[in-house]
Amino acid sequence: MKKAFLLVVCVCVAMMAVTTGCSNKKVDGGDSSSTDSTAAELSDTVDSVDSATEMIAATPMPKAADQLFDDFFFNFIANKKLQSSRIKFPLAVVSGEKTTELSRNNWKTDHFFRKQGYYTLIFDNEKQMKFSKSTDLDSVIVEKIHLRKDMVEQFWFDHQDGSWKLNQIRNITYDKSYNASFFAFLSRFFANGGKGYVKSPLAYTGPDPNGEETTTVNTTIPAEEWSSFLPEVPSDMIYNILYGQKYSESDRKILTFRGLANGVETQLIFKHHGKDWRLEKIVAY
């Protein structure tokens, strides 16, 4: 269950059928090989993902996929033709008090998190996780959180006449978000590899890291091992999807890493201590 499993996830993404959403499990791992062979395998994986994207683009999205936002969005990020048809052009792009319009000819297909094989979500509590399963949503916001730029790109989707469509992009600074202090913290946390921000020892719930992975354990692990349970440590960007959950100035945040192909999941649970946040627990599925 170490970092090398990112390649496995990418291969799974290349083979998956994107006409369905994802479930909730933790990313599985494997042993790393030499640098040269790994680079070659990654190159082959990118080619496979590109081939899969071409096949998906030639396959019409089932009408039922519009009922659940995740099902729609996983098709949206894989299918170039579908993506273009589900954007309201000219597309308004709002940055502060300035609004510009993007024409269809100037739009470049955005695959969001598809090629990395996982995405991230932020919640205040476990109850908010149920929002993604709702078929009654009429508005969802997908956020690209730029860790180095201290800004967030928000992609606003509306569900009208039975179809999801992107109708606006808003660029905001951290201070305009309910997660402002947490975003700022994550920028430092990932840049420093978590040093100084992880409880020691760190609480862990999930498959036994030292035995049978089918066995769930409640134990502790050394603080420095926190990142070994993730597909990778983000350096520049993470994502979030607002399904309608209402954030507050909570002293607890859950950062979830969720696999696209195998639905594996790892939750990083943070708590606010004094003037900053600290990683308190890892939960793996």
PDB file of C-alpha atoms in Angstrom:
ATOM      1  CA  MET A   1       0.000   0.000   0.000  1.00  0.00           C
ATOM      2  CA  LYS A   2       2.752   2.418  -0.938  1.00  0.00           C
ATOM      3  CA  LYS A   3       3.214   5.186  -3.495  1.00  0.00           C
ATOM      4  CA  ALA A   4       4.091   2.854  -6.362  1.00  0.00           C
ATOM      5  CA  PHE A   5       0.447   1.860  -6.716  1.00  0.00           C
ATOM      6  CA  LEU A   6      -0.237   5.083  -8.695  1.00  0.00           C
ATOM      7  CA  LEU A   7       0.826   3.232 -11.841  1.00  0.00           C
ATOM      8  CA  VAL A   8      -1.672   0.478 -11.095  1.00  0.00           C
ATOM      9  CA  VAL A   9      -4.431   3.044 -10.712  1.00  0.00           C
ATOM     10  CA  CYS A  10      -3.521   4.681 -14.017  1.00  0.00           C
ATOM     11  CA  VAL A  11      -3.664   1.342 -15.842  1.00  0.00           C
ATOM     12  CA  CYS A  12      -7.076   0.677 -14.316  1.00  0.00           C
ATOM     13  CA  VAL A  13      -8.265   4.079 -15.513  1.00  0.00           C
ATOM     14  CA  ALA A  14      -7.216   3.247 -19.043  1.00  0.00           C
ATOM     15  CA  MET A  15      -9.339   0.103 -19.006  1.00  0.00           C
ATOM     16  CA  MET A  16     -12.388   1.322 -17.115  1.00  0.00           C
ATOM     17  CA  ALA A  17     -15.831   2.063 -18.555  1.00  0.00           C
ATOM     18  CA  VAL A  18     -16.523   5.650 -17.690  1.00  0.00           C
ATOM     19  CA  THR A  19     -20.268   5.366 -18.109  1.00  0.00           C
ATOM     20  CA  THR A  20     -20.629   4.770 -14.380  1.00  0.00           C
ATOM     21  CA  GLY A  21     -19.457   6.585 -11.286  1.00  0.00           C
ATOM     22  CA  CYS A  22     -17.036   5.348  -8.634  1.00  0.00           C
ATOM     23  CA  SER A  23     -17.367   3.553  -5.324  1.00  0.00           C
ATOM     24  CA  ASN A  24     -15.447   4.067  -2.086  1.00  0.00           C
ATOM     25  CA  LYS A  25     -12.300   1.964  -1.579  1.00  0.00           C
ATOM     26  CA  LYS A  26      -8.621   2.644  -0.857  1.00  0.00           C
ATOM     27  CA  VAL A  27      -6.002   2.683  -3.604  1.00  0.00           C
ATOM     28  CA  ASP A  28      -4.155  -0.647  -3.836  1.00  0.00           C
ATOM     29  CA  GLY A  29      -0.424  -0.864  -4.189  1.00  0.00           C
ATOM     30  CA  GLY A  30       2.506  -2.748  -5.643  1.00  0.00           C
ATOM     31  CA  ASP A  31       6.313  -2.870  -5.602  1.00  0.00           C
ATOM     32  CA  SER A  32       8.289  -0.214  -7.497  1.00  0.00           C
ATOM     33  CA  SER A  33      10.780  -1.179 -10.218  1.00  0.00           C
ATOM     34  CA  SER A  34      13.798   0.659 -11.557  1.00  0.00           C
ATOM     35  CA  THR A  35      13.499   4.293 -12.612  1.00  0.00           C
ATOM     36  CA  ASP A  36      13.914   3.518 -16.317  1.00  0.00           C
ATOM     37  CA  SER A  37      11.343   0.728 -16.405  1.00  0.00           C
ATOM     38  CA  THR A  38       8.876   2.787 -14.373  1.00  0.00           C
ATOM     39  CA  ALA A  39       9.220   5.710 -16.772  1.00  0.00           C
ATOM     40  CA  ALA A  40       8.602   3.388 -19.722  1.00  0.00           C
ATOM     41  CA  GLU A  41       5.546   1.884 -18.045  1.00  0.00           C
ATOM     42  CA  LEU A  42       4.160   5.331 -17.276  1.00  0.00           C
ATOM     43  CA  SER A  43       4.613   6.303 -20.919  1.00  0.00           C
ATOM     44  CA  ASP A  44       2.724   3.183 -22.010  1.00  0.00           C
ATOM     45  CA  THR A  45       0.000   3.999 -19.484  1.00  0.00           C
ATOM     46  CA  VAL A  46      -0.484   7.497 -20.922  1.00  0.00           C
ATOM     47  CA  ASP A  47      -0.832   5.980 -24.392  1.00  0.00           C
ATOM     48  CA  SER A  48      -3.423   3.515 -23.064  1.00  0.00           C
ATOM     49  CA  VAL A  49      -5.396   6.302 -21.403  1.00  0.00           C
ATOM     50  CA  ASP A  50      -5.362   8.290 -24.639  1.00  0.00           C
ATOM     51  CA  SER A  51      -6.639   5.258 -26.555  1.00  0.00           C
ATOM     52  CA  ALA A  52      -9.377   4.718 -23.992  1.00  0.00           C
ATOM     53  CA  THR A  53     -10.377   8.370 -24.299  1.00  0.00           C
ATOM     54  CA  GLU A  54     -10.783   7.962 -28.072  1.00  0.00           C
ATOM     55  CA  MET A  55     -13.054   4.943 -27.578  1.00  0.00           C
ATOM     56  CA  ILE A  56     -15.146   6.761 -24.976  1.00  0.00           C
ATOM     57  CA  ALA A  57     -15.506   9.772 -27.261  1.00  0.00           C
ATOM     58  CA  ALA A  58     -17.089   7.514 -29.883  1.00  0.00           C
ATOM     59  CA  THR A  59     -19.605   6.089 -27.404  1.00  0.00           C
ATOM     60  CA  PRO A  60     -22.798   8.072 -26.664  1.00  0.00           C
ATOM     61  CA  MET A  61     -23.432   8.735 -22.982  1.00  0.00           C
ATOM     62  CA  PRO A  62     -26.480   6.857 -21.637  1.00  0.00           C
ATOM     63  CA  LYS A  63     -29.377   9.176 -20.783  1.00  0.00           C
ATOM     64  CA  ALA A  64     -29.467   7.709 -17.283  1.00  0.00           C
ATOM     65  CA  ALA A  65     -26.015   9.176 -16.597  1.00  0.00           C
ATOM     66  CA  ASP A  66     -27.583  12.635 -16.385  1.00  0.00           C
ATOM     67  CA  GLN A  67     -29.479  11.631 -13.250  1.00  0.00           C
ATOM     68  CA  LEU A  68     -26.364  11.502 -11.051  1.00  0.00           C
ATOM     69  CA  PHE A  69     -23.785  14.273 -11.370  1.00  0.00           C
ATOM     70  CA  ASP A  70     -20.784  11.974 -10.875  1.00  0.00           C
ATOM     71  CA  ASP A  71     -21.922   9.694 -13.703  1.00  0.00           C
ATOM     72  CA  PHE A  72     -22.315  12.688 -15.992  1.00  0.00           C
ATOM     73  CA  PHE A  73     -19.037  14.316 -14.971  1.00  0.00           C
ATOM     74  CA  PHE A  74     -16.907  11.200 -15.486  1.00  0.00           C
ATOM     75  CA  ASN A  75     -18.242  11.099 -19.052  1.00  0.00           C
ATOM     76  CA  PHE A  76     -17.787  14.869 -19.416  1.00  0.00           C
ATOM     77  CA  ILE A  77     -14.064  14.708 -18.620  1.00  0.00           C
ATOM     78  CA  ALA A  78     -13.430  11.745 -20.925  1.00  0.00           C
ATOM     79  CA  ASN A  79     -15.524  12.576 -23.976  1.00  0.00           C
ATOM     80  CA  LYS A  80     -14.372  15.592 -25.994  1.00  0.00           C
ATOM     81  CA  LYS A  81     -17.515  15.751 -28.139  1.00  0.00           C
ATOM     82  CA  LEU A  82     -19.827  15.461 -25.146  1.00  0.00           C
ATOM     83  CA  GLN A  83     -17.901  18.112 -23.243  1.00  0.00           C
ATOM     84  CA  SER A  84     -18.238  20.639 -26.028  1.00  0.00           C
ATOM     85  CA  SER A  85     -21.990  19.991 -26.299  1.00  0.00           C
ATOM     86  CA  ARG A  86     -22.516  20.448 -22.543  1.00  0.00           C
ATOM     87  CA  ILE A  87     -21.062  23.945 -22.229  1.00  0.00           C
ATOM     88  CA  LYS A  88     -23.167  27.065 -22.610  1.00  0.00           C
ATOM     89  CA  PHE A  89     -21.207  29.197 -25.068  1.00  0.00           C
ATOM     90  CA  PRO A  90     -20.194  31.922 -24.931  1.00  0.00           C
ATOM     91  CA  LEU A  91     -19.023  30.796 -21.485  1.00  0.00           C
ATOM     92  CA  ALA A  92     -18.817  33.503 -18.832  1.00  0.00           C
ATOM     93  CA  VAL A  93     -15.504  33.635 -16.927  1.00  0.00           C
ATOM     94  CA  VAL A  94     -15.694  35.797 -13.801  1.00  0.00           C
ATOM     95  CA  SER A  95     -12.539  37.023 -12.083  1.00  0.00           C
ATOM     96  CA  GLY A  96     -13.289  39.507  -9.327  1.00  0.00           C
ATOM     97  CA  GLU A  97     -15.311  42.309 -10.874  1.00  0.00           C
ATOM     98  CA  LYS A  98     -14.220  41.441 -14.417  1.00  0.00           C
ATOM     99  CA  THR A  99     -16.258  39.150 -16.673  1.00  0.00           C
ATOM    100  CA  THR A 100     -15.071  37.844 -20.027  1.00  0.00           C
ATOM    101  CA  GLU A 101     -16.605  35.396 -22.468  1.00  0.00           C
ATOM    102  CA  LEU A 102     -15.031  32.270 -23.898  1.00  0.00           C
ATOM    103  CA  SER A 103     -16.182  31.133 -27.337  1.00  0.00           C
ATOM    104  CA  ARG A 104     -16.532  27.532 -28.460  1.00  0.00           C
ATOM    105  CA  ASN A 105     -13.525  27.923 -30.773  1.00  0.00           C
ATOM    106  CA  ASN A 106     -11.328  29.029 -27.866  1.00  0.00           C
ATOM    107  CA  TRP A 107     -12.341  26.227 -25.520  1.00  0.00           C
ATOM    108  CA  LYS A 108      -9.733  23.515 -24.936  1.00  0.00           C
ATOM    109  CA  THR A 109     -10.942  20.115 -23.751  1.00  0.00           C
ATOM    110  CA  ASP A 110     -10.316  19.812 -20.015  1.00  0.00           C
ATOM    111  CA  HIS A 111      -9.862  16.272 -18.679  1.00  0.00           C
ATOM    112  CA  PHE A 112      -9.646  17.563 -15.095  1.00  0.00           C
ATOM    113  CA  PHE A 113      -8.399  14.728 -12.849  1.00  0.00           C
ATOM    114  CA  ARG A 114      -8.989  11.857 -15.286  1.00  0.00           C
ATOM    115  CA  LYS A 115      -5.381  11.033 -16.191  1.00  0.00           C
ATOM    116  CA  GLN A 116      -4.106  11.090 -12.616  1.00  0.00           C
ATOM    117  CA  GLY A 117      -6.595   8.351 -11.764  1.00  0.00           C
ATOM    118  CA  TYR A 118      -8.035   9.821  -8.561  1.00  0.00           C
ATOM    119  CA  TYR A 119      -9.660  12.971  -7.233  1.00  0.00           C
ATOM    120  CA  THR A 120      -9.992  14.733  -3.906  1.00  0.00           C
ATOM    121  CA  LEU A 121     -13.010  15.905  -1.924  1.00  0.00           C
ATOM    122  CA  ILE A 122     -13.301  18.037   1.219  1.00  0.00           C
ATOM    123  CA  PHE A 123     -15.959  17.582   3.896  1.00  0.00           C
ATOM    124  CA  ASP A 124     -16.666  18.881   7.397  1.00  0.00           C
ATOM    125  CA  ASN A 125     -18.159  15.564   8.481  1.00  0.00           C
ATOM    126  CA  GLU A 126     -19.239  12.129   7.261  1.00  0.00           C
ATOM    127  CA  LYS A 127     -22.878  13.206   6.708  1.00  0.00           C
ATOM    128  CA  GLN A 128     -21.817  15.542   3.901  1.00  0.00           C
ATOM    129  CA  MET A 129     -20.420  12.589   1.947  1.00  0.00           C
ATOM    130  CA  LYS A 130     -23.966  11.435   1.151  1.00  0.00           C
ATOM    131  CA  PHE A 131     -24.670  14.516  -0.963  1.00  0.00           C
ATOM    132  CA  SER A 132     -22.850  13.051  -3.979  1.00  0.00           C
ATOM    133  CA  LYS A 133     -25.424  10.243  -4.222  1.00  0.00           C
ATOM    134  CA  SER A 134     -28.389  12.591  -4.541  1.00  0.00           C
ATOM    135  CA  THR A 135     -30.355  12.673  -7.797  1.00  0.00           C
ATOM    136  CA  ASP A 136     -32.172  15.861  -6.741  1.00  0.00           C
ATOM    137  CA  LEU A 137     -29.280  18.274  -7.266  1.00  0.00           C
ATOM    138  CA  ASP A 138     -29.799  21.217  -9.605  1.00  0.00           C
ATOM    139  CA  SER A 139     -26.389  22.862  -9.155  1.00  0.00           C
ATOM    140  CA  VAL A 140     -22.876  21.504  -8.548  1.00  0.00           C
ATOM    141  CA  ILE A 141     -19.521  23.295  -8.434  1.00  0.00           C
ATOM    142  CA  VAL A 142     -16.257  21.567  -9.329  1.00  0.00           C
ATOM    143  CA  GLU A 143     -13.241  23.322  -7.809  1.00  0.00           C
ATOM    144  CA  LYS A 144      -9.645  23.323  -8.984  1.00  0.00           C
ATOM    145  CA  ILE A 145      -7.621  24.424  -5.970  1.00  0.00           C
ATOM    146  CA  HIS A 146      -4.271  25.856  -7.056  1.00  0.00           C
ATOM    147  CA  LEU A 147      -1.972  25.325  -4.072  1.00  0.00           C
ATOM    148  CA  ARG A 148       0.861  27.536  -5.325  1.00  0.00           C
ATOM    149  CA  LYS A 149      -1.309  30.399  -6.559  1.00  0.00           C
ATOM    150  CA  ASP A 150      -3.653  30.650  -3.562  1.00  0.00           C
ATOM    151  CA  MET A 151      -6.638  30.702  -5.868  1.00  0.00           C
ATOM    152  CA  VAL A 152      -9.585  28.496  -6.825  1.00  0.00           C
ATOM    153  CA  GLU A 153     -11.191  27.922 -10.228  1.00  0.00           C
ATOM    154  CA  GLN A 154     -14.870  27.111  -9.804  1.00  0.00           C
ATOM    155  CA  PHE A 155     -16.743  25.374 -12.618  1.00  0.00           C
ATOM    156  CA  TRP A 156     -20.496  25.907 -12.139  1.00  0.00           C
ATOM    157  CA  PHE A 157     -22.834  23.239 -13.512  1.00  0.00           C
ATOM    158  CA  ASP A 158     -26.648  23.493 -13.685  1.00  0.00           C
ATOM    159  CA  HIS A 159     -29.158  20.693 -14.204  1.00  0.00           C
ATOM    160  CA  GLN A 160     -31.885  21.968 -16.502  1.00  0.00           C
ATOM    161  CA  ASP A 161     -34.285  20.134 -18.798  1.00  0.00           C
ATOM    162  CA  GLY A 162     -32.844  16.831 -17.625  1.00  0.00           C
ATOM    163  CA  SER A 163     -29.251  17.620 -18.627  1.00  0.00           C
ATOM    164  CA  TRP A 164     -26.122  18.844 -16.830  1.00  0.00           C
ATOM    165  CA  LYS A 165     -24.318  21.793 -18.439  1.00  0.00           C
ATOM    166  CA  LEU A 166     -21.372  23.996 -17.531  1.00  0.00           C
ATOM    167  CA  ASN A 167     -22.642  27.576 -17.453  1.00  0.00           C
ATOM    168  CA  GLN A 168     -19.913  29.635 -15.762  1.00  0.00           C
ATOM    169  CA  ILE A 169     -16.340  29.692 -14.463  1.00  0.00           C
ATOM    170  CA  ARG A 170     -15.424  31.800 -11.445  1.00  0.00           C
ATOM    171  CA  ASN A 171     -11.891  32.511 -10.265  1.00  0.00           C
ATOM    172  CA  ILE A 172     -11.692  33.355  -6.575  1.00  0.00           C
ATOM    173  CA  THR A 173      -8.952  33.821  -3.995  1.00  0.00           C
ATOM    174  CA  TYR A 174      -8.747  31.667  -0.882  1.00  0.00           C
ATOM    175  CA  ASP A 175     -10.248  34.374   1.317  1.00  0.00           C
ATOM    176  CA  LYS A 176     -13.516  34.158  -0.636  1.00  0.00           C
ATOM    177  CA  SER A 177     -13.996  30.505   0.344  1.00  0.00           C
ATOM    178  CA  TYR A 178     -15.434  28.951   3.506  1.00  0.00           C
ATOM    179  CA  ASN A 179     -12.386  26.688   3.431  1.00  0.00           C
ATOM    180  CA  ALA A 180      -9.963  29.613   3.319  1.00  0.00           C
ATOM    181  CA  SER A 181      -7.811  28.728   6.341  1.00  0.00           C
ATOM    182  CA  PHE A 182      -7.778  25.046   5.407  1.00  0.00           C
ATOM    183  CA  PHE A 183      -6.722  25.729   1.802  1.00  0.00           C
ATOM    184  CA  ALA A 184      -3.884  27.951   3.018  1.00  0.00           C
ATOM    185  CA  PHE A 185      -2.823  25.227   5.452  1.00  0.00           C
ATOM    186  CA  LEU A 186      -2.851  22.517   2.771  1.00  0.00           C
ATOM    187  CA  SER A 187      -0.523  24.614   0.629  1.00  0.00           C
ATOM    188  CA  ARG A 188       2.041  24.536   3.456  1.00  0.00           C
ATOM    189  CA  PHE A 189       1.265  20.965   4.465  1.00  0.00           C
ATOM    190  CA  PHE A 190       1.938  19.416   1.069  1.00  0.00           C
ATOM    191  CA  ALA A 191       4.868  21.721   0.267  1.00  0.00           C
ATOM    192  CA  ASN A 192       6.628  20.591   3.478  1.00  0.00           C
ATOM    193  CA  GLY A 193       5.698  16.932   3.181  1.00  0.00           C
ATOM    194  CA  GLY A 194       3.538  17.246   6.274  1.00  0.00           C
ATOM    195  CA  LYS A 195       6.496  17.874   8.582  1.00  0.00           C
ATOM    196  CA  GLY A 196       5.375  19.370  11.856  1.00  0.00           C
ATOM    197  CA  TYR A 197       1.670  18.950  11.006  1.00  0.00           C
ATOM    198  CA  VAL A 198       1.117  15.243  11.727  1.00  0.00           C
ATOM    199  CA  LYS A 199       0.193  13.774  15.099  1.00  0.00           C
ATOM    200  CA  SER A 200       2.704  11.210  16.362  1.00  0.00           C
ATOM    201  CA  PRO A 201       1.890   8.397  16.473  1.00  0.00           C
ATOM    202  CA  LEU A 202      -0.829   8.746  13.859  1.00  0.00           C
ATOM    203  CA  ALA A 203      -4.150   6.910  14.299  1.00  0.00           C
ATOM    204  CA  TYR A 204      -5.004   4.537  11.453  1.00  0.00           C
ATOM    205  CA  THR A 205      -8.095   2.503  10.533  1.00  0.00           C
ATOM    206  CA  GLY A 206      -8.068   0.270   7.491  1.00  0.00           C
ATOM    207  CA  PRO A 207      -6.504  -2.824   5.927  1.00  0.00           C
ATOM    208  CA  ASP A 208      -3.644  -4.207   8.016  1.00  0.00           C
ATOM    209  CA  PRO A 209      -0.498  -2.552   6.588  1.00  0.00           C
ATOM    210  CA  ASN A 210       1.674  -5.313   8.027  1.00  0.00           C
ATOM    211  CA  GLY A 211      -0.482  -8.350   7.322  1.00  0.00           C
ATOM    212  CA  GLU A 212      -3.576  -9.491   5.457  1.00  0.00           C
ATOM    213  CA  GLU A 213      -5.154  -6.576   3.600  1.00  0.00           C
ATOM    214  CA  THR A 214      -8.555  -8.204   4.041  1.00  0.00           C
ATOM    215  CA  THR A 215      -8.259  -7.599   7.776  1.00  0.00           C
ATOM    216  CA  THR A 216      -9.329  -4.191   9.115  1.00  0.00           C
ATOM    217  CA  VAL A 217      -7.326  -2.875  12.049  1.00  0.00           C
ATOM    218  CA  ASN A 218      -7.449   0.104  14.382  1.00  0.00           C
ATOM    219  CA  THR A 219      -3.876   0.978  15.229  1.00  0.00           C
ATOM    220  CA  THR A 220      -1.245   3.702  15.020  1.00  0.00           C
ATOM    221  CA  ILE A 221       1.537   4.263  12.521  1.00  0.00           C
ATOM    222  CA  PRO A 222       4.671   6.452  12.575  1.00  0.00           C
ATOM    223  CA  ALA A 223       3.862  10.035  11.614  1.00  0.00           C
ATOM    224  CA  GLU A 224       6.322   9.982   8.704  1.00  0.00           C
ATOM    225  CA  GLU A 225       4.371   7.154   6.998  1.00  0.00           C
ATOM    226  CA  TRP A 226       1.220   9.219   6.402  1.00  0.00           C
ATOM    227  CA  SER A 227       1.944   9.775   2.694  1.00  0.00           C
ATOM    228  CA  SER A 228       2.511   6.068   1.930  1.00  0.00           C
ATOM    229  CA  PHE A 229      -1.259   5.544   1.987  1.00  0.00           C
ATOM    230  CA  LEU A 230      -1.908   8.058  -0.818  1.00  0.00           C
ATOM    231  CA  PRO A 231      -1.633   7.670  -4.612  1.00  0.00           C
ATOM    232  CA  GLU A 232       0.692  10.696  -4.520  1.00  0.00           C
ATOM    233  CA  VAL A 233       1.389  13.840  -2.517  1.00  0.00           C
ATOM    234  CA  PRO A 234      -0.176  16.771  -4.414  1.00  0.00           C
ATOM    235  CA  SER A 235       2.248  19.553  -5.249  1.00  0.00           C
ATOM    236  CA  ASP A 236       0.278  22.023  -7.315  1.00  0.00           C
ATOM    237  CA  MET A 237      -3.433  21.216  -7.476  1.00  0.00           C
ATOM    238  CA  ILE A 238      -6.197  19.357  -5.683  1.00  0.00           C
ATOM    239  CA  TYR A 239      -9.894  19.182  -6.493  1.00  0.00           C
ATOM    240  CA  ASN A 240     -13.142  19.516  -4.612  1.00  0.00           C
ATOM    241  CA  ILE A 241     -16.767  19.068  -5.637  1.00  0.00           C
ATOM    242  CA  LEU A 242     -19.548  21.059  -3.992  1.00  0.00           C
ATOM    243  CA  TYR A 243     -22.673  18.939  -4.172  1.00  0.00           C
ATOM    244  CA  GLY A 244     -24.565  21.302  -1.905  1.00  0.00           C
ATOM    245  CA  GLN A 245     -22.733  20.679   1.344  1.00  0.00           C
ATOM    246  CA  LYS A 246     -22.639  23.822   3.484  1.00  0.00           C
ATOM    247  CA  TYR A 247     -19.247  24.464   5.014  1.00  0.00           C
ATOM    248  CA  SER A 248     -18.768  26.204   8.333  1.00  0.00           C
ATOM    249  CA  GLU A 249     -15.868  27.419  10.434  1.00  0.00           C
ATOM    250  CA  SER A 250     -15.453  23.848  11.603  1.00  0.00           C
ATOM    251  CA  ASP A 251     -12.472  22.610  13.619  1.00  0.00           C
ATOM    252  CA  ARG A 252     -12.513  19.348  11.618  1.00  0.00           C
ATOM    253  CA  LYS A 253     -11.937  18.664   7.925  1.00  0.00           C
ATOM    254  CA  ILE A 254     -11.850  15.427   5.963  1.00  0.00           C
ATOM    255  CA  LEU A 255      -9.694  15.386   2.823  1.00  0.00           C
ATOM    256  CA  THR A 256     -10.669  12.335   0.767  1.00  0.00           C
ATOM    257  CA  PHE A 257      -8.585  10.734  -1.989  1.00  0.00           C
ATOM    258  CA  ARG A 258     -10.894   8.626  -4.178  1.00  0.00           C
ATOM    259  CA  GLY A 259      -9.814   6.361  -7.034  1.00  0.00           C
ATOM    260  CA  LEU A 260     -11.623   6.557 -10.356  1.00  0.00           C
ATOM    261  CA  ALA A 261     -11.224   3.015 -11.651  1.00  0.00           C
ATOM    262  CA  ASN A 262     -11.301   0.847  -8.543  1.00  0.00           C
ATOM    263  CA  GLY A 263     -13.101   3.266  -6.229  1.00  0.00           C
ATOM    264  CA  VAL A 264     -10.499   2.863  -3.511  1.00  0.00           C
ATOM    265  CA  GLU A 265     -10.472   5.611  -0.902  1.00  0.00           C
ATOM    266  CA  THR A 266      -8.258   7.162   1.749  1.00  0.00           C
ATOM    267  CA  GLN A 267      -9.458   9.844   4.158  1.00  0.00           C
ATOM    268  CA  LEU A 268      -7.116  12.280   5.902  1.00  0.00           C
ATOM    269  CA  ILE A 269      -8.838  13.655   8.995  1.00  0.00           C
ATOM    270  CA  PHE A 270      -7.550  17.027  10.205  1.00  0.00           C
ATOM    271  CA  LYS A 271      -8.369  18.966  13.344  1.00  0.00           C
ATOM    272  CA  HIS A 272      -7.741  22.593  14.139  1.00  0.00           C
ATOM    273  CA  HIS A 273      -5.321  23.106  17.033  1.00  0.00           C
ATOM    274  CA  GLY A 274      -4.509  26.616  18.193  1.00  0.00           C
ATOM    275  CA  LYS A 275      -3.701  28.662  15.096  1.00  0.00           C
ATOM    276  CA  ASP A 276      -3.223  25.794  12.656  1.00  0.00           C
ATOM    277  CA  TRP A 277      -4.403  22.376  11.491  1.00  0.00           C
ATOM    278  CA  ARG A 278      -2.941  18.946  12.218  1.00  0.00           C
ATOM    279  CA  LEU A 279      -3.426  15.530  10.609  1.00  0.00           C
ATOM    280  CA  GLU A 280      -5.001  13.365  13.335  1.00  0.00           C
ATOM    281  CA  LYS A 281      -6.065  10.155  11.594  1.00  0.00           C
ATOM    282  CA  ILE A 282      -6.058   8.134   8.363  1.00  0.00           C
ATOM    283  CA  VAL A 283      -9.050   6.001   7.379  1.00  0.00           C
ATOM    284  CA  ALA A 284      -8.650   3.642   4.417  1.00  0.00           C
ATOM    285  CA  TYR A 285     -11.256   1.644   2.488  1.00  0.00           C
TER     286      TYR A 285
END
